[in-house]
Amino acid sequence: MSLLESKDGLQFFVFEHSRDYQQVQFKFFDAVESMDPNNIVVLLQLNPYHVDSLLQLSDVCRIQEDQETARDLIERALYSFECAFHPVFSLTSGTSRLDYRRPENRAFYLAVYKHMMFLEKRGCPRTALEYCKLILSLDPDNDPLCMLLLIDFLCLRCREYASLIRLYEEWKVHRNLSQLPNFAFSVALACYHLSQQEETTSDESQRMKVKSDIMLQEALIMFPGVLMPLLDLCTVQPDAAVSSHAFFGPKSQLEGLYVGRCHSLWKEAGVMLWMEGNVREVLKRVDSQDPLVDDCQNKRKQRYQSAPRSIHRHVLLSEIKEATSTLPLEVTTQPVMSYDPLPPLDSIMSYTRPERYCTLQLQHHRKELKHVTSRMFMEPQVTVPGQMRPATFI
């Protein structure tokens, strides 16, 4: 890692690949093109800290339900990055920046993201939240992995209600957080939970309850496609007045992403009763032709026509079927590599794969990998040698 520049109190860093590492990277591209994950295993035996190989093979192991090996490979990739950190680079200061447009930096984003998701699935949402904040701090203006679509879920999972509300209040203007369905619903839910806490004073509890009602009604009016799939995943049967009403129509991509990720947070009996009361109020406002209903409808038509590439990248990484099913054809019809999903169209390339290398060495390297693989692996199942794990890594 090297320091590119310091400006306005921020430090901009970049990871760099040595000439030898670049040659390994070219061999990795060959292994990926061979469509045989065992070739990546062979490459890792010779280069056990090659990051892109670790990311790619981790996904293969996860698909084969070998979660322990998948986590180990991601941790090894993070260890590789940690050994390369610049002395000035800080994970906690919030002033260190990494440009996602550089491929060398993208691998660090993805390694931290995958580690964060493993932590969340293992029941460590508080730690996962800190990693989420880290990814967001590396490029908060562009947010290339759209961590703002995830941070509310982690805040609610670890009951950081006040932190979520504070983030919303401070960022809602310059980041238009009120136009994201996850913040519209999650902040309302955070206000409701705060109003139910015993340590909250009666006046503050009443204030937060009123605020939660207002925010939930506005969320339901702005994003009506959330309600029906949310009730379905929560195994709640709506009454006839709700299910037959035309207002709660089909969900959009962002609404499907929120429902698929956060439906478990709405299953509490008290939360459902609170939701039921506000749904009835929303239907009254719709039937009485509240001006807010038409205003929100116009906003939906103008603002949610096409999602940016970063949102599509987040949806692919999330693997939430309610959202991936709504991806456009220009995304689903192109190959997506797990070591670099949907790279930015304005990527900054510090080096490129030599054409001569591609044409003359590709066939020879594939034969070499196939020869080694045929000697070492008799089964199609991918196996990762245990001795590759660094003994000093914690």
CSV table of C-alpha atoms in Angstrom, one decimal:
chain,number,residue,atom,x,y,z
A,1,MET,CA,0.0,0.0,0.0
A,2,SER,CA,1.2,3.5,-0.8
A,3,LEU,CA,0.0,7.0,0.0
A,4,LEU,CA,-1.2,8.8,-3.1
A,5,GLU,CA,-2.0,12.2,-1.6
A,6,SER,CA,-3.3,14.0,1.5
A,7,LYS,CA,-6.0,16.6,1.0
A,8,ASP,CA,-8.4,18.4,3.3
A,9,GLY,CA,-7.4,16.2,6.3
A,10,LEU,CA,-8.0,12.9,4.3
A,11,GLN,CA,-5.4,10.4,3.2
A,12,PHE,CA,-5.9,8.6,-0.1
A,13,PHE,CA,-4.2,5.2,-0.4
A,14,VAL,CA,-3.8,2.5,-3.0
A,15,PHE,CA,-2.7,-1.1,-3.0
A,16,GLU,CA,0.0,-1.9,-5.5
A,17,HIS,CA,0.9,-5.2,-7.2
A,18,SER,CA,4.6,-6.1,-7.7
A,19,ARG,CA,5.8,-7.5,-11.0
A,20,ASP,CA,5.8,-11.0,-9.6
A,21,TYR,CA,2.3,-10.6,-8.2
A,22,GLN,CA,1.1,-9.4,-11.6
A,23,GLN,CA,2.4,-12.6,-13.1
A,24,VAL,CA,0.4,-14.6,-10.5
A,25,GLN,CA,-2.6,-12.4,-11.3
A,26,PHE,CA,-2.4,-13.4,-15.0
A,27,LYS,CA,-2.2,-17.1,-14.0
A,28,PHE,CA,-5.3,-16.5,-11.9
A,29,PHE,CA,-7.2,-15.2,-14.9
A,30,ASP,CA,-6.2,-18.3,-16.8
A,31,ALA,CA,-7.5,-20.5,-13.9
A,32,VAL,CA,-10.8,-18.6,-13.9
A,33,GLU,CA,-11.2,-19.0,-17.6
A,34,SER,CA,-10.6,-22.8,-17.3
A,35,MET,CA,-13.9,-23.0,-15.3
A,36,ASP,CA,-12.2,-25.6,-13.0
A,37,PRO,CA,-11.9,-24.5,-9.3
A,38,ASN,CA,-9.2,-27.1,-8.7
A,39,ASN,CA,-6.9,-25.0,-10.9
A,40,ILE,CA,-7.3,-22.2,-8.4
A,41,VAL,CA,-6.4,-24.6,-5.6
A,42,VAL,CA,-3.2,-25.5,-7.4
A,43,LEU,CA,-2.4,-21.8,-7.8
A,44,LEU,CA,-3.0,-21.2,-4.1
A,45,GLN,CA,-0.6,-24.0,-3.2
A,46,LEU,CA,2.1,-22.1,-5.0
A,47,ASN,CA,0.9,-18.6,-3.9
A,48,PRO,CA,-1.1,-19.1,-0.7
A,49,TYR,CA,-1.7,-15.4,-0.1
A,50,HIS,CA,-3.0,-14.4,-3.6
A,51,VAL,CA,-6.0,-12.4,-2.7
A,52,ASP,CA,-8.3,-12.8,-5.7
A,53,SER,CA,-7.8,-16.6,-5.7
A,54,LEU,CA,-8.7,-16.7,-2.0
A,55,LEU,CA,-11.9,-14.7,-2.7
A,56,GLN,CA,-12.9,-16.8,-5.6
A,57,LEU,CA,-12.2,-20.1,-3.9
A,58,SER,CA,-14.0,-18.9,-0.7
A,59,ASP,CA,-17.2,-18.6,-2.8
A,60,VAL,CA,-16.8,-22.1,-4.2
A,61,CYS,CA,-16.4,-23.5,-0.7
A,62,ARG,CA,-19.4,-21.6,0.5
A,63,ILE,CA,-21.5,-22.9,-2.3
A,64,GLN,CA,-20.4,-26.4,-1.4
A,65,GLU,CA,-21.5,-25.6,2.2
A,66,ASP,CA,-18.0,-25.8,3.6
A,67,GLN,CA,-18.5,-22.6,5.7
A,68,GLU,CA,-15.4,-23.1,7.8
A,69,THR,CA,-13.0,-23.3,4.9
A,70,ALA,CA,-14.8,-20.4,3.2
A,71,ARG,CA,-14.3,-18.2,6.3
A,72,ASP,CA,-10.7,-19.3,6.7
A,73,LEU,CA,-9.9,-18.2,3.1
A,74,ILE,CA,-11.4,-14.8,3.7
A,75,GLU,CA,-9.5,-14.3,6.9
A,76,ARG,CA,-6.3,-15.3,5.1
A,77,ALA,CA,-7.0,-12.6,2.5
A,78,LEU,CA,-7.5,-10.0,5.2
A,79,TYR,CA,-4.2,-11.1,6.8
A,80,SER,CA,-2.5,-10.6,3.4
A,81,PHE,CA,-3.9,-7.1,3.2
A,82,GLU,CA,-2.9,-6.3,6.8
A,83,CYS,CA,0.7,-7.2,6.1
A,84,ALA,CA,0.7,-4.6,3.3
A,85,PHE,CA,-0.9,-1.7,5.2
A,86,HIS,CA,0.9,1.7,5.0
A,87,PRO,CA,2.1,3.0,8.4
A,88,VAL,CA,-0.2,6.0,8.2
A,89,PHE,CA,-3.3,3.9,7.1
A,90,SER,CA,-5.9,3.8,9.9
A,91,LEU,CA,-9.0,1.6,10.1
A,92,THR,CA,-10.5,3.7,12.9
A,93,SER,CA,-9.7,7.3,12.2
A,94,GLY,CA,-12.3,7.7,9.4
A,95,THR,CA,-9.9,9.7,7.3
A,96,SER,CA,-8.3,7.0,5.2
A,97,ARG,CA,-9.7,6.6,1.7
A,98,LEU,CA,-9.5,3.8,-1.0
A,99,ASP,CA,-10.7,4.5,-4.5
A,100,TYR,CA,-12.9,1.6,-5.6
A,101,ARG,CA,-12.2,2.3,-9.2
A,102,ARG,CA,-8.7,0.8,-8.8
A,103,PRO,CA,-8.9,-3.1,-9.1
A,104,GLU,CA,-6.2,-3.5,-6.4
A,105,ASN,CA,-8.4,-1.7,-3.9
A,106,ARG,CA,-11.6,-3.5,-4.8
A,107,ALA,CA,-10.3,-6.8,-3.4
A,108,PHE,CA,-10.0,-5.2,0.0
A,109,TYR,CA,-13.6,-3.9,-0.1
A,110,LEU,CA,-14.8,-7.4,-1.0
A,111,ALA,CA,-12.8,-9.2,1.5
A,112,VAL,CA,-14.0,-7.0,4.4
A,113,TYR,CA,-17.6,-7.3,3.1
A,114,LYS,CA,-17.5,-11.1,2.9
A,115,HIS,CA,-15.9,-11.2,6.4
A,116,MET,CA,-18.7,-9.0,7.7
A,117,MET,CA,-21.4,-11.2,6.3
A,118,PHE,CA,-19.8,-14.3,7.9
A,119,LEU,CA,-19.8,-12.5,11.2
A,120,GLU,CA,-23.5,-11.6,10.9
A,121,LYS,CA,-24.5,-15.1,10.1
A,122,ARG,CA,-22.5,-16.4,13.0
A,123,GLY,CA,-24.5,-14.2,15.4
A,124,CYS,CA,-22.1,-11.3,15.8
A,125,PRO,CA,-24.1,-8.4,14.5
A,126,ARG,CA,-22.3,-5.8,16.7
A,127,THR,CA,-18.9,-6.7,15.2
A,128,ALA,CA,-20.4,-6.9,11.7
A,129,LEU,CA,-21.8,-3.3,12.2
A,130,GLU,CA,-18.3,-2.0,12.9
A,131,TYR,CA,-17.0,-3.6,9.7
A,132,CYS,CA,-19.9,-2.1,7.9
A,133,LYS,CA,-18.9,1.3,9.2
A,134,LEU,CA,-15.3,0.6,8.1
A,135,ILE,CA,-16.4,-0.1,4.5
A,136,LEU,CA,-18.5,3.0,4.4
A,137,SER,CA,-15.7,5.2,5.8
A,138,LEU,CA,-13.3,4.1,3.0
A,139,ASP,CA,-15.4,6.1,0.4
A,140,PRO,CA,-18.5,7.6,2.1
A,141,ASP,CA,-19.4,9.9,-0.8
A,142,ASN,CA,-19.6,7.2,-3.5
A,143,ASP,CA,-20.4,4.2,-1.2
A,144,PRO,CA,-19.4,1.7,-4.0
A,145,LEU,CA,-20.9,-1.3,-2.1
A,146,CYS,CA,-24.0,0.6,-1.0
A,147,MET,CA,-23.5,-0.1,2.7
A,148,LEU,CA,-26.3,2.4,3.4
A,149,LEU,CA,-28.7,-0.3,2.2
A,150,LEU,CA,-27.3,-2.6,4.9
A,151,ILE,CA,-26.3,-0.5,7.9
A,152,ASP,CA,-29.9,-0.1,9.2
A,153,PHE,CA,-30.4,-3.8,9.4
A,154,LEU,CA,-27.2,-4.3,11.4
A,155,CYS,CA,-28.2,-1.4,13.8
A,156,LEU,CA,-31.5,-3.0,14.4
A,157,ARG,CA,-30.0,-6.5,14.9
A,158,CYS,CA,-27.7,-5.3,17.6
A,159,ARG,CA,-30.3,-2.8,19.1
A,160,GLU,CA,-28.3,0.3,18.3
A,161,TYR,CA,-31.6,2.3,17.8
A,162,ALA,CA,-30.2,5.7,18.9
A,163,SER,CA,-27.2,5.3,16.5
A,164,LEU,CA,-29.5,4.5,13.6
A,165,ILE,CA,-31.8,7.5,14.3
A,166,ARG,CA,-28.7,9.8,14.7
A,167,LEU,CA,-27.3,8.6,11.4
A,168,TYR,CA,-30.6,9.3,9.7
A,169,GLU,CA,-31.0,12.7,11.1
A,170,GLU,CA,-27.4,13.8,10.2
A,171,TRP,CA,-27.3,12.3,6.7
A,172,LYS,CA,-30.9,12.4,5.5
A,173,VAL,CA,-30.5,15.8,3.6
A,174,HIS,CA,-27.3,15.4,1.7
A,175,ARG,CA,-27.8,11.6,1.1
A,176,ASN,CA,-31.6,11.6,0.6
A,177,LEU,CA,-32.0,8.8,3.1
A,178,SER,CA,-35.7,9.3,3.3
A,179,GLN,CA,-35.9,8.1,-0.3
A,180,LEU,CA,-34.5,4.7,0.6
A,181,PRO,CA,-37.2,2.2,1.7
A,182,ASN,CA,-34.8,0.6,4.2
A,183,PHE,CA,-34.3,3.8,6.1
A,184,ALA,CA,-37.9,4.8,5.8
A,185,PHE,CA,-39.1,1.6,7.6
A,186,SER,CA,-36.1,0.9,9.8
A,187,VAL,CA,-35.9,4.3,11.4
A,188,ALA,CA,-39.6,4.1,12.2
A,189,LEU,CA,-39.0,0.7,13.8
A,190,ALA,CA,-36.1,2.0,15.8
A,191,CYS,CA,-38.3,4.8,17.1
A,192,TYR,CA,-40.9,2.3,18.1
A,193,HIS,CA,-38.4,0.1,20.0
A,194,LEU,CA,-37.1,3.2,21.8
A,195,SER,CA,-40.6,4.1,22.9
A,196,GLN,CA,-41.0,0.6,24.4
A,197,GLN,CA,-37.8,0.6,26.5
A,198,GLU,CA,-38.3,0.7,30.3
A,199,GLU,CA,-35.5,3.3,30.8
A,200,THR,CA,-37.2,5.8,28.5
A,201,THR,CA,-39.2,8.4,30.4
A,202,SER,CA,-42.9,8.6,29.9
A,203,ASP,CA,-42.8,11.9,28.0
A,204,GLU,CA,-39.9,10.7,25.8
A,205,SER,CA,-41.7,7.4,25.2
A,206,GLN,CA,-44.9,9.2,24.1
A,207,ARG,CA,-42.9,11.5,21.8
A,208,MET,CA,-41.0,8.5,20.2
A,209,LYS,CA,-44.3,6.6,19.7
A,210,VAL,CA,-45.9,9.5,17.9
A,211,LYS,CA,-42.8,9.9,15.8
A,212,SER,CA,-42.7,6.2,14.9
A,213,ASP,CA,-46.4,6.3,13.9
A,214,ILE,CA,-45.9,9.3,11.6
A,215,MET,CA,-42.7,7.8,10.0
A,216,LEU,CA,-44.3,4.4,9.4
A,217,GLN,CA,-47.3,5.8,7.8
A,218,GLU,CA,-45.2,8.0,5.5
A,219,ALA,CA,-43.0,4.9,4.7
A,220,LEU,CA,-46.1,2.9,3.8
A,221,ILE,CA,-47.4,5.7,1.6
A,222,MET,CA,-44.0,6.2,-0.1
A,223,PHE,CA,-43.2,2.5,-0.5
A,224,PRO,CA,-46.5,0.6,-0.6
A,225,GLY,CA,-44.9,-2.5,-2.3
A,226,VAL,CA,-43.2,-3.4,1.0
A,227,LEU,CA,-46.4,-4.4,3.0
A,228,MET,CA,-47.8,-7.5,1.3
A,229,PRO,CA,-44.5,-9.4,0.8
A,230,LEU,CA,-43.4,-8.4,4.3
A,231,LEU,CA,-46.6,-9.9,5.8
A,232,ASP,CA,-46.2,-13.0,3.6
A,233,LEU,CA,-42.7,-13.7,4.9
A,234,CYS,CA,-43.8,-13.0,8.4
A,235,THR,CA,-46.6,-15.6,7.9
A,236,VAL,CA,-49.3,-13.0,8.7
A,237,GLN,CA,-52.6,-13.1,6.9
A,238,PRO,CA,-53.9,-9.6,6.2
A,239,ASP,CA,-57.6,-8.9,6.5
A,240,ALA,CA,-59.8,-8.4,3.4
A,241,ALA,CA,-59.7,-4.6,3.5
A,242,VAL,CA,-55.9,-4.7,3.1
A,243,SER,CA,-55.4,-7.6,0.7
A,244,SER,CA,-58.1,-6.4,-1.7
A,245,HIS,CA,-57.0,-2.7,-1.7
A,246,ALA,CA,-55.3,-1.7,-4.9
A,247,PHE,CA,-52.9,0.7,-3.2
A,248,PHE,CA,-50.4,-2.0,-1.9
A,249,GLY,CA,-49.1,-3.0,-5.3
A,250,PRO,CA,-46.1,-4.9,-6.5
A,251,LYS,CA,-42.6,-4.3,-5.0
A,252,SER,CA,-39.6,-2.6,-6.6
A,253,GLN,CA,-36.0,-3.8,-6.4
A,254,LEU,CA,-35.1,-1.8,-3.3
A,255,GLU,CA,-38.4,-2.8,-1.6
A,256,GLY,CA,-37.7,-6.5,-2.4
A,257,LEU,CA,-34.1,-6.1,-1.0
A,258,TYR,CA,-35.4,-4.7,2.2
A,259,VAL,CA,-38.2,-7.3,2.7
A,260,GLY,CA,-35.8,-10.2,2.0
A,261,ARG,CA,-33.2,-8.9,4.4
A,262,CYS,CA,-35.2,-7.4,7.3
A,263,HIS,CA,-38.5,-9.4,7.5
A,264,SER,CA,-37.3,-11.2,10.6
A,265,LEU,CA,-37.1,-7.9,12.5
A,266,TRP,CA,-40.9,-7.4,12.1
A,267,LYS,CA,-42.1,-10.8,13.4
A,268,GLU,CA,-42.6,-9.7,17.0
A,269,ALA,CA,-46.3,-9.6,18.1
A,270,GLY,CA,-46.0,-6.1,19.4
A,271,VAL,CA,-44.4,-4.8,16.2
A,272,MET,CA,-47.2,-6.4,14.1
A,273,LEU,CA,-49.9,-4.8,16.2
A,274,TRP,CA,-48.2,-1.5,15.8
A,275,MET,CA,-48.0,-2.1,12.0
A,276,GLU,CA,-51.7,-3.1,11.8
A,277,GLY,CA,-52.9,0.1,13.4
A,278,ASN,CA,-50.8,2.3,11.1
A,279,VAL,CA,-51.9,0.3,8.0
A,280,ARG,CA,-55.5,1.1,8.8
A,281,GLU,CA,-54.6,4.8,9.2
A,282,VAL,CA,-52.8,4.7,5.8
A,283,LEU,CA,-55.9,3.2,4.1
A,284,LYS,CA,-58.0,6.0,5.6
A,285,ARG,CA,-55.6,8.6,4.2
A,286,VAL,CA,-55.6,6.9,0.8
A,287,ASP,CA,-59.4,6.7,0.6
A,288,SER,CA,-59.7,10.4,1.7
A,289,GLN,CA,-57.2,11.4,-1.1
A,290,ASP,CA,-54.5,12.8,1.2
A,291,PRO,CA,-52.2,15.1,-0.9
A,292,LEU,CA,-49.2,13.2,0.3
A,293,VAL,CA,-50.4,10.0,-1.5
A,294,ASP,CA,-50.3,11.7,-4.9
A,295,ASP,CA,-47.0,13.5,-4.1
A,296,CYS,CA,-45.3,10.2,-3.3
A,297,GLN,CA,-46.7,8.5,-6.4
A,298,ASN,CA,-45.2,11.3,-8.5
A,299,LYS,CA,-41.9,10.9,-6.7
A,300,ARG,CA,-41.8,7.1,-7.4
A,301,LYS,CA,-42.4,7.7,-11.1
A,302,GLN,CA,-39.6,10.2,-11.4
A,303,ARG,CA,-36.9,8.8,-9.1
A,304,TYR,CA,-37.0,5.0,-9.3
A,305,GLN,CA,-36.7,4.4,-13.1
A,306,SER,CA,-33.2,2.8,-13.1
A,307,ALA,CA,-30.8,1.9,-10.3
A,308,PRO,CA,-27.1,2.8,-10.4
A,309,ARG,CA,-24.5,0.2,-11.0
A,310,SER,CA,-23.5,0.2,-7.3
A,311,ILE,CA,-27.0,-0.9,-6.2
A,312,HIS,CA,-26.9,-3.8,-8.7
A,313,ARG,CA,-23.5,-4.7,-7.3
A,314,HIS,CA,-24.9,-4.7,-3.8
A,315,VAL,CA,-27.9,-6.9,-4.8
A,316,LEU,CA,-25.6,-9.4,-6.4
A,317,LEU,CA,-23.4,-9.6,-3.3
A,318,SER,CA,-26.5,-9.9,-1.0
A,319,GLU,CA,-27.8,-12.9,-2.9
A,320,ILE,CA,-31.3,-12.1,-1.7
A,321,LYS,CA,-33.7,-13.7,-4.1
A,322,GLU,CA,-36.4,-11.1,-3.7
A,323,ALA,CA,-34.0,-8.5,-5.1
A,324,THR,CA,-31.9,-10.6,-7.6
A,325,SER,CA,-35.0,-11.6,-9.4
A,326,THR,CA,-35.6,-8.0,-10.4
A,327,LEU,CA,-32.1,-7.3,-11.8
A,328,PRO,CA,-32.3,-5.9,-15.4
A,329,LEU,CA,-31.2,-7.9,-18.4
A,330,GLU,CA,-28.0,-5.9,-18.9
A,331,VAL,CA,-26.8,-7.2,-15.5
A,332,THR,CA,-28.1,-10.8,-15.7
A,333,THR,CA,-26.9,-11.5,-19.2
A,334,GLN,CA,-23.2,-10.6,-18.5
A,335,PRO,CA,-20.7,-12.8,-16.7
A,336,VAL,CA,-20.3,-11.8,-13.0
A,337,MET,CA,-17.1,-12.8,-11.3
A,338,SER,CA,-17.2,-13.2,-7.5
A,339,TYR,CA,-13.7,-11.7,-7.1
A,340,ASP,CA,-14.8,-8.5,-8.9
A,341,PRO,CA,-18.6,-8.2,-9.4
A,342,LEU,CA,-19.7,-5.5,-11.8
A,343,PRO,CA,-16.5,-3.5,-11.9
A,344,PRO,CA,-17.0,0.3,-12.4
A,345,LEU,CA,-17.2,1.4,-15.9
A,346,ASP,CA,-14.5,4.1,-15.2
A,347,SER,CA,-12.0,1.8,-13.6
A,348,ILE,CA,-8.4,3.1,-13.2
A,349,MET,CA,-6.1,0.3,-14.5
A,350,SER,CA,-2.5,0.5,-13.3
A,351,TYR,CA,-1.5,-2.5,-15.5
A,352,THR,CA,-3.2,-4.7,-18.1
A,353,ARG,CA,-2.9,-8.3,-19.1
A,354,PRO,CA,-0.3,-8.4,-22.0
A,355,GLU,CA,-1.9,-9.5,-25.3
A,356,ARG,CA,1.2,-11.7,-26.0
A,357,TYR,CA,0.8,-13.4,-22.7
A,358,CYS,CA,-2.9,-14.1,-23.3
A,359,THR,CA,-2.4,-15.6,-26.8
A,360,LEU,CA,0.8,-17.6,-26.3
A,361,GLN,CA,0.8,-18.6,-22.7
A,362,LEU,CA,-2.9,-19.4,-22.1
A,363,GLN,CA,-2.9,-22.9,-23.7
A,364,HIS,CA,0.5,-23.9,-22.1
A,365,HIS,CA,-0.6,-22.8,-18.6
A,366,ARG,CA,-3.9,-24.6,-18.8
A,367,LYS,CA,-2.1,-27.8,-19.8
A,368,GLU,CA,0.3,-27.3,-16.9
A,369,LEU,CA,-2.6,-26.8,-14.4
A,370,LYS,CA,-4.5,-29.8,-15.8
A,371,HIS,CA,-1.4,-32.0,-15.5
A,372,VAL,CA,-0.9,-31.1,-11.9
A,373,THR,CA,-4.6,-31.3,-11.1
A,374,SER,CA,-4.9,-34.8,-12.6
A,375,ARG,CA,-2.1,-36.0,-10.3
A,376,MET,CA,-3.4,-34.4,-7.1
A,377,PHE,CA,-7.1,-34.5,-7.3
A,378,MET,CA,-9.1,-37.6,-8.2
A,379,GLU,CA,-12.5,-36.2,-7.2
A,380,PRO,CA,-14.4,-33.2,-8.6
A,381,GLN,CA,-14.9,-31.9,-5.0
A,382,VAL,CA,-12.7,-28.9,-4.3
A,383,THR,CA,-10.3,-29.5,-1.4
A,384,VAL,CA,-8.1,-26.9,0.3
A,385,PRO,CA,-5.0,-28.2,2.0
A,386,GLY,CA,-5.0,-27.4,5.7
A,387,GLN,CA,-1.3,-26.6,5.8
A,388,MET,CA,-1.9,-23.4,3.9
A,389,ARG,CA,-3.3,-21.6,6.9
A,390,PRO,CA,-0.7,-19.3,8.5
A,391,ALA,CA,0.1,-20.5,12.0
A,392,THR,CA,0.6,-17.0,13.3
A,393,PHE,CA,-2.8,-15.7,12.1
A,394,ILE,CA,-5.4,-14.9,14.8
